[in-house]
Tab-separated table of C-alpha atoms in Angstrom:
chain	number	residue	atom	x	y	z
A	1	MET	CA	2.689	61.743	-35.333
A	2	ALA	CA	-0.637	62.093	-33.500
A	3	ALA	CA	-3.702	60.697	-35.179
A	4	PRO	CA	-6.440	63.221	-36.050
A	5	HIS	CA	-9.509	62.989	-33.831
A	6	ILE	CA	-11.569	60.033	-35.018
A	7	SER	CA	-15.273	60.607	-35.616
A	8	GLN	CA	-18.012	58.367	-34.309
A	9	GLN	CA	-18.770	57.226	-37.855
A	10	ASP	CA	-15.129	56.253	-38.366
A	11	TYR	CA	-15.381	54.065	-35.261
A	12	ILE	CA	-18.597	52.483	-36.499
A	13	ASN	CA	-17.012	51.742	-39.882
A	14	ASN	CA	-13.462	50.789	-38.904
A	15	PHE	CA	-13.180	49.537	-35.312
A	16	ASN	CA	-12.763	45.763	-34.976
A	17	ALA	CA	-13.450	44.627	-31.418
A	18	ARG	CA	-11.550	41.336	-31.666
A	19	ASP	CA	-8.506	43.063	-33.175
A	20	TYR	CA	-8.540	45.476	-30.238
A	21	LEU	CA	-8.727	42.680	-27.665
A	22	GLN	CA	-5.883	40.774	-29.286
A	23	THR	CA	-3.703	43.874	-29.644
A	24	SER	CA	-4.336	44.905	-26.051
A	25	TYR	CA	-4.893	41.824	-23.874
A	26	THR	CA	-3.188	38.808	-25.447
A	27	PRO	CA	-1.037	37.269	-22.660
A	28	GLY	CA	2.605	38.207	-23.023
A	29	LYS	CA	1.987	40.315	-26.151
A	30	GLY	CA	-0.863	42.731	-25.538
A	31	ILE	CA	0.171	46.299	-24.790
A	32	LEU	CA	-2.233	46.481	-21.837
A	33	PHE	CA	-1.798	42.932	-20.541
A	34	ALA	CA	0.890	43.550	-17.916
A	35	GLU	CA	1.308	47.079	-16.520
A	36	TRP	CA	-2.172	48.375	-17.236
A	37	ILE	CA	-4.041	45.302	-16.036
A	38	LYS	CA	-2.078	45.282	-12.771
A	39	PHE	CA	-2.710	49.006	-12.263
A	40	ALA	CA	-6.434	48.809	-13.036
A	41	THR	CA	-7.304	45.606	-11.196
A	42	ARG	CA	-5.297	46.523	-8.088
A	43	ASN	CA	-6.887	49.957	-7.753
A	44	LEU	CA	-10.376	48.618	-8.347
A	45	HIS	CA	-9.882	45.742	-5.910
A	46	GLU	CA	-8.769	48.196	-3.221
A	47	THR	CA	-11.644	50.562	-3.982
A	48	PHE	CA	-14.269	47.840	-3.675
A	49	THR	CA	-12.772	46.409	-0.464
A	50	THR	CA	-10.889	48.780	1.861
A	51	GLY	CA	-12.221	51.771	-0.102
A	52	GLY	CA	-15.760	50.814	0.877
A	53	VAL	CA	-17.386	51.485	-2.505
A	54	ARG	CA	-20.394	49.164	-2.836
A	55	GLY	CA	-24.137	49.292	-3.368
A	56	ASP	CA	-27.086	48.054	-5.357
A	57	THR	CA	-26.262	49.183	-8.915
A	58	LEU	CA	-23.007	49.774	-10.784
A	59	LEU	CA	-23.229	51.523	-14.142
A	60	ASP	CA	-20.271	50.695	-16.384
A	61	PHE	CA	-19.934	53.311	-19.102
A	62	GLY	CA	-17.948	52.519	-22.237
A	63	THR	CA	-17.386	48.877	-21.379
A	64	GLY	CA	-16.013	48.083	-24.798
A	65	ALA	CA	-15.583	44.340	-25.199
A	66	SER	CA	-13.715	44.030	-21.886
A	67	ILE	CA	-14.686	42.364	-18.612
A	68	TYR	CA	-11.585	42.664	-16.359
A	69	HIS	CA	-12.559	45.956	-14.707
A	70	LEU	CA	-15.809	44.388	-13.448
A	71	LEU	CA	-14.271	41.351	-11.763
A	72	SER	CA	-13.936	42.904	-8.305
A	73	ALA	CA	-17.084	45.007	-8.680
A	74	CYS	CA	-19.263	41.905	-8.991
A	75	GLU	CA	-18.440	41.017	-5.375
A	76	VAL	CA	-20.017	44.170	-3.937
A	77	PHE	CA	-22.826	45.197	-6.329
A	78	ASP	CA	-26.116	43.384	-6.878
A	79	LYS	CA	-26.687	44.679	-10.409
A	80	ILE	CA	-24.232	45.706	-13.117
A	81	ILE	CA	-25.361	47.556	-16.242
A	82	VAL	CA	-22.761	47.575	-19.010
A	83	SER	CA	-22.847	49.859	-22.033
A	84	ASP	CA	-20.936	50.833	-25.138
A	85	PHE	CA	-21.357	53.018	-28.202
A	86	LEU	CA	-20.291	50.369	-30.708
A	87	GLU	CA	-22.492	47.450	-31.682
A	88	GLN	CA	-19.381	45.359	-32.397
A	89	ASN	CA	-18.140	45.856	-28.827
A	90	ARG	CA	-21.508	44.987	-27.322
A	91	ALA	CA	-21.668	41.872	-29.490
A	92	GLU	CA	-18.178	40.789	-28.407
A	93	PHE	CA	-19.062	41.320	-24.746
A	94	GLN	CA	-22.271	39.350	-25.270
A	95	LYS	CA	-20.230	36.425	-26.609
A	96	TRP	CA	-18.405	36.183	-23.291
A	97	LEU	CA	-21.631	36.634	-21.370
A	98	ASN	CA	-23.223	33.758	-23.309
A	99	LYS	CA	-20.162	31.479	-23.078
A	100	ASP	CA	-19.800	31.488	-26.835
A	101	PRO	CA	-16.891	29.180	-27.821
A	102	ASP	CA	-15.565	32.032	-29.971
A	103	ALA	CA	-15.432	34.509	-27.057
A	104	PHE	CA	-12.098	36.079	-26.099
A	105	ASP	CA	-10.379	34.083	-23.345
A	106	TRP	CA	-10.098	36.225	-20.201
A	107	THR	CA	-9.001	33.307	-17.995
A	108	PRO	CA	-5.414	34.517	-17.289
A	109	ILE	CA	-6.695	37.918	-16.139
A	110	ILE	CA	-9.563	36.409	-14.139
A	111	LYS	CA	-7.030	34.192	-12.344
A	112	GLY	CA	-4.917	37.266	-11.587
A	113	VAL	CA	-7.864	39.047	-9.966
A	114	CYS	CA	-8.766	35.932	-7.970
A	115	GLU	CA	-5.183	35.883	-6.702
A	116	LEU	CA	-5.490	39.536	-5.688
A	117	GLU	CA	-8.607	38.636	-3.739
A	118	GLY	CA	-7.041	35.569	-2.109
A	119	ASN	CA	-9.146	33.015	-4.022
A	120	ARG	CA	-6.656	31.637	-6.511
A	121	GLU	CA	-8.661	28.497	-7.331
A	122	ASP	CA	-12.004	30.176	-7.995
A	123	SER	CA	-11.586	31.674	-11.468
A	124	GLU	CA	-14.591	29.847	-12.950
A	125	LYS	CA	-16.780	30.810	-9.992
A	126	LYS	CA	-15.646	34.413	-10.434
A	127	ALA	CA	-16.623	34.382	-14.118
A	128	GLU	CA	-20.027	32.939	-13.287
A	129	LYS	CA	-20.626	35.492	-10.552
A	130	LEU	CA	-19.904	38.349	-12.941
A	131	ARG	CA	-22.184	36.877	-15.592
A	132	SER	CA	-24.980	36.579	-13.029
A	133	LYS	CA	-24.642	40.232	-11.976
A	134	VAL	CA	-24.778	41.745	-15.499
A	135	LYS	CA	-28.437	42.662	-15.974
A	136	GLN	CA	-28.350	44.832	-19.130
A	137	VAL	CA	-26.105	45.577	-22.101
A	138	LEU	CA	-27.051	49.037	-23.398
A	139	LYS	CA	-25.966	51.427	-26.109
A	140	CYS	CA	-24.431	54.678	-24.831
A	141	ASP	CA	-23.095	57.872	-26.379
A	142	ALA	CA	-20.802	60.049	-24.258
A	143	LEU	CA	-21.534	63.101	-26.387
A	144	LYS	CA	-25.287	63.159	-25.691
A	145	ARG	CA	-26.839	65.117	-22.822
A	146	ASN	CA	-28.484	61.865	-21.736
A	147	PRO	CA	-25.816	59.336	-22.771
A	148	TYR	CA	-28.449	56.558	-22.878
A	149	ASP	CA	-31.048	58.473	-24.908
A	150	PRO	CA	-33.825	57.452	-25.449
A	151	VAL	CA	-33.505	55.104	-22.441
A	152	ILE	CA	-33.752	56.646	-18.970
A	153	VAL	CA	-31.417	54.753	-16.645
A	154	PRO	CA	-32.277	55.071	-12.922
A	155	PRO	CA	-29.519	56.810	-10.919
A	156	ALA	CA	-26.811	54.364	-9.825
A	157	ASP	CA	-24.701	54.066	-6.693
A	158	CYS	CA	-21.498	54.053	-8.729
A	159	LEU	CA	-20.402	54.910	-12.261
A	160	LEU	CA	-17.299	53.152	-13.600
A	161	VAL	CA	-15.464	54.350	-16.709
A	162	CYS	CA	-12.409	52.425	-17.892
A	163	LEU	CA	-10.404	53.461	-20.981
A	164	CYS	CA	-13.361	55.180	-22.589
A	165	LEU	CA	-13.334	58.975	-22.488
A	166	GLU	CA	-9.989	59.284	-24.290
A	167	THR	CA	-11.739	58.347	-27.530
A	168	PRO	CA	-15.017	60.345	-27.826
A	169	CYS	CA	-13.658	63.531	-26.193
A	170	LYS	CA	-11.616	65.673	-28.558
A	171	ASP	CA	-10.415	68.074	-25.833
A	172	MET	CA	-10.579	68.638	-22.067
A	173	LYS	CA	-13.612	70.916	-22.411
A	174	SER	CA	-15.522	68.026	-23.958
A	175	TYR	CA	-14.228	65.706	-21.192
A	176	CYS	CA	-15.499	68.122	-18.538
A	177	ASN	CA	-18.918	68.374	-20.224
A	178	VAL	CA	-19.226	64.590	-20.187
A	179	LEU	CA	-18.399	64.556	-16.467
A	180	LYS	CA	-21.144	67.130	-15.863
A	181	ASN	CA	-23.691	65.010	-17.736
A	182	PHE	CA	-22.633	61.936	-15.772
A	183	LYS	CA	-23.930	63.515	-12.567
A	184	ASP	CA	-27.500	62.810	-13.671
A	185	LEU	CA	-26.637	59.112	-13.798
A	186	LEU	CA	-25.672	59.037	-10.106
A	187	LYS	CA	-27.601	59.063	-6.863
A	188	PRO	CA	-26.868	61.915	-4.404
A	189	GLU	CA	-23.281	61.445	-3.194
A	190	GLY	CA	-22.863	58.693	-5.788
A	191	GLN	CA	-19.352	57.508	-6.586
A	192	ILE	CA	-17.533	57.854	-9.910
A	193	LEU	CA	-14.420	55.848	-10.814
A	194	ILE	CA	-12.463	56.712	-13.946
A	195	LEU	CA	-9.370	54.943	-15.232
A	196	GLY	CA	-7.423	56.029	-18.274
A	197	THR	CA	-4.118	56.827	-19.902
A	198	LEU	CA	-2.029	59.978	-19.619
A	199	ASN	CA	-0.526	62.055	-22.426
A	200	GLY	CA	-1.411	59.626	-25.207
A	201	THR	CA	-2.297	60.630	-28.753
A	202	TYR	CA	-2.924	57.322	-30.559
A	203	TYR	CA	-3.487	53.591	-30.171
A	204	HIS	CA	-3.945	50.652	-32.516
A	205	ALA	CA	-6.604	47.970	-32.827
A	206	GLY	CA	-4.866	45.537	-35.124
A	207	LYS	CA	-3.482	47.638	-37.979
A	208	LYS	CA	-6.019	50.454	-37.565
A	209	ARG	CA	-4.860	53.587	-35.779
A	210	PHE	CA	-7.206	55.658	-33.601
A	211	SER	CA	-6.817	58.930	-31.729
A	212	LEU	CA	-6.548	59.450	-27.969
A	213	LEU	CA	-7.281	62.543	-25.912
A	214	SER	CA	-3.994	63.707	-24.414
A	215	SER	CA	-4.640	64.492	-20.746
A	216	LYS	CA	-2.417	65.586	-17.878
A	217	LYS	CA	-2.870	65.254	-14.119
A	218	GLU	CA	-3.633	68.940	-13.551
A	219	GLU	CA	-6.136	69.069	-16.414
A	220	LEU	CA	-7.986	65.986	-15.165
A	221	GLU	CA	-8.299	67.253	-11.612
A	222	MET	CA	-9.467	70.655	-12.828
A	223	ALA	CA	-12.137	68.965	-14.992
A	224	PHE	CA	-13.490	67.008	-12.009
A	225	LYS	CA	-13.542	70.135	-9.863
A	226	GLU	CA	-15.242	72.226	-12.552
A	227	ALA	CA	-17.822	69.474	-13.118
A	228	GLY	CA	-18.765	69.551	-9.437
A	229	TYR	CA	-17.141	66.450	-7.962
A	230	ILE	CA	-15.049	65.951	-4.845
A	231	ILE	CA	-11.968	63.835	-5.550
A	232	GLU	CA	-11.407	61.215	-2.860
A	233	LYS	CA	-8.375	59.504	-4.360
A	234	ALA	CA	-6.173	60.028	-7.397
A	235	VAL	CA	-3.388	57.704	-8.479
A	236	TYR	CA	-0.931	58.371	-11.304
A	237	THR	CA	1.834	56.052	-12.492
A	238	PRO	CA	4.322	56.506	-15.343
A	239	ARG	CA	4.524	53.886	-18.050
A	240	ALA	CA	7.598	51.765	-17.449
A	241	ASP	CA	7.611	49.544	-20.546
A	242	LYS	CA	8.035	51.613	-23.715
A	243	SER	CA	8.707	48.643	-25.989
A	244	LYS	CA	5.322	48.922	-27.751
A	245	ILE	CA	5.340	52.685	-28.272
A	246	ASP	CA	4.395	52.065	-31.924
A	247	VAL	CA	1.130	50.478	-30.749
A	248	SER	CA	0.223	53.363	-28.428
A	249	ASP	CA	2.202	56.353	-27.173
A	250	PHE	CA	0.557	57.009	-23.776
A	251	GLU	CA	3.012	57.962	-21.032
A	252	GLY	CA	1.197	56.787	-17.917
A	253	HIS	CA	-2.000	55.650	-16.225
A	254	TYR	CA	-4.485	57.343	-13.926
A	255	PHE	CA	-7.245	56.316	-11.548
A	256	ILE	CA	-9.584	58.920	-10.053
A	257	HIS	CA	-12.223	58.131	-7.432
A	258	ALA	CA	-14.619	60.993	-6.773
A	259	HIS	CA	-18.188	61.559	-5.629
A	260	LYS	CA	-20.849	64.044	-6.558
A	261	LEU	CA	-22.395	66.361	-3.992
A	262	LYS	CA	-25.981	66.019	-2.823
């Protein structure tokens, strides 16, 4: 049974960042550790190398408490601004940034990205490079006209969104409106990269259940078109491992690379 759409206040009250990380990214157990991580890191690695996406500033929207989607980006951007709605996610991310002994251990995933990039032995250097590139940790709200209100963030070369919009957006109309607002965060012809799950309705962080926006390929591409973007690349893969369907019921993954017009 699908979870009802979760309000922002419910997230503030009930979302535990460490429970989410352990449920999702624990090696060998996390629902996102294998298939999703391979899908996300491979597509991002390709985008930031052969795809030619690079620049001065990367804006990461809805970072959560995760770092893996920034590991290839830190090689080609001078500044990375991370952001999340929840204080508990920002605090968990800050633990990793500050090398807190209690921070979640991303080492297995960092090593995997280093292997993708041909630098298997450099996982600690990779972590340090990412830490050095993160310049700000901001609060954001996808449902505001200016998602960083009251802060005005200068337009970025690239906006990255990984596993975020499925939670604040209750329907595809809301998703499209967020995409429209994102255009103000980008320079002319700026790039937008969005990764997410397909046809999901719920996921768990520990024992707590939260809702997901159920989205299909055709609906996503229509939303990008209606919002005024040109899609450069779209990748969709079905979910192969259904063993943890009780943890989350998504049916596949997507990666969309688009740019806004002048």
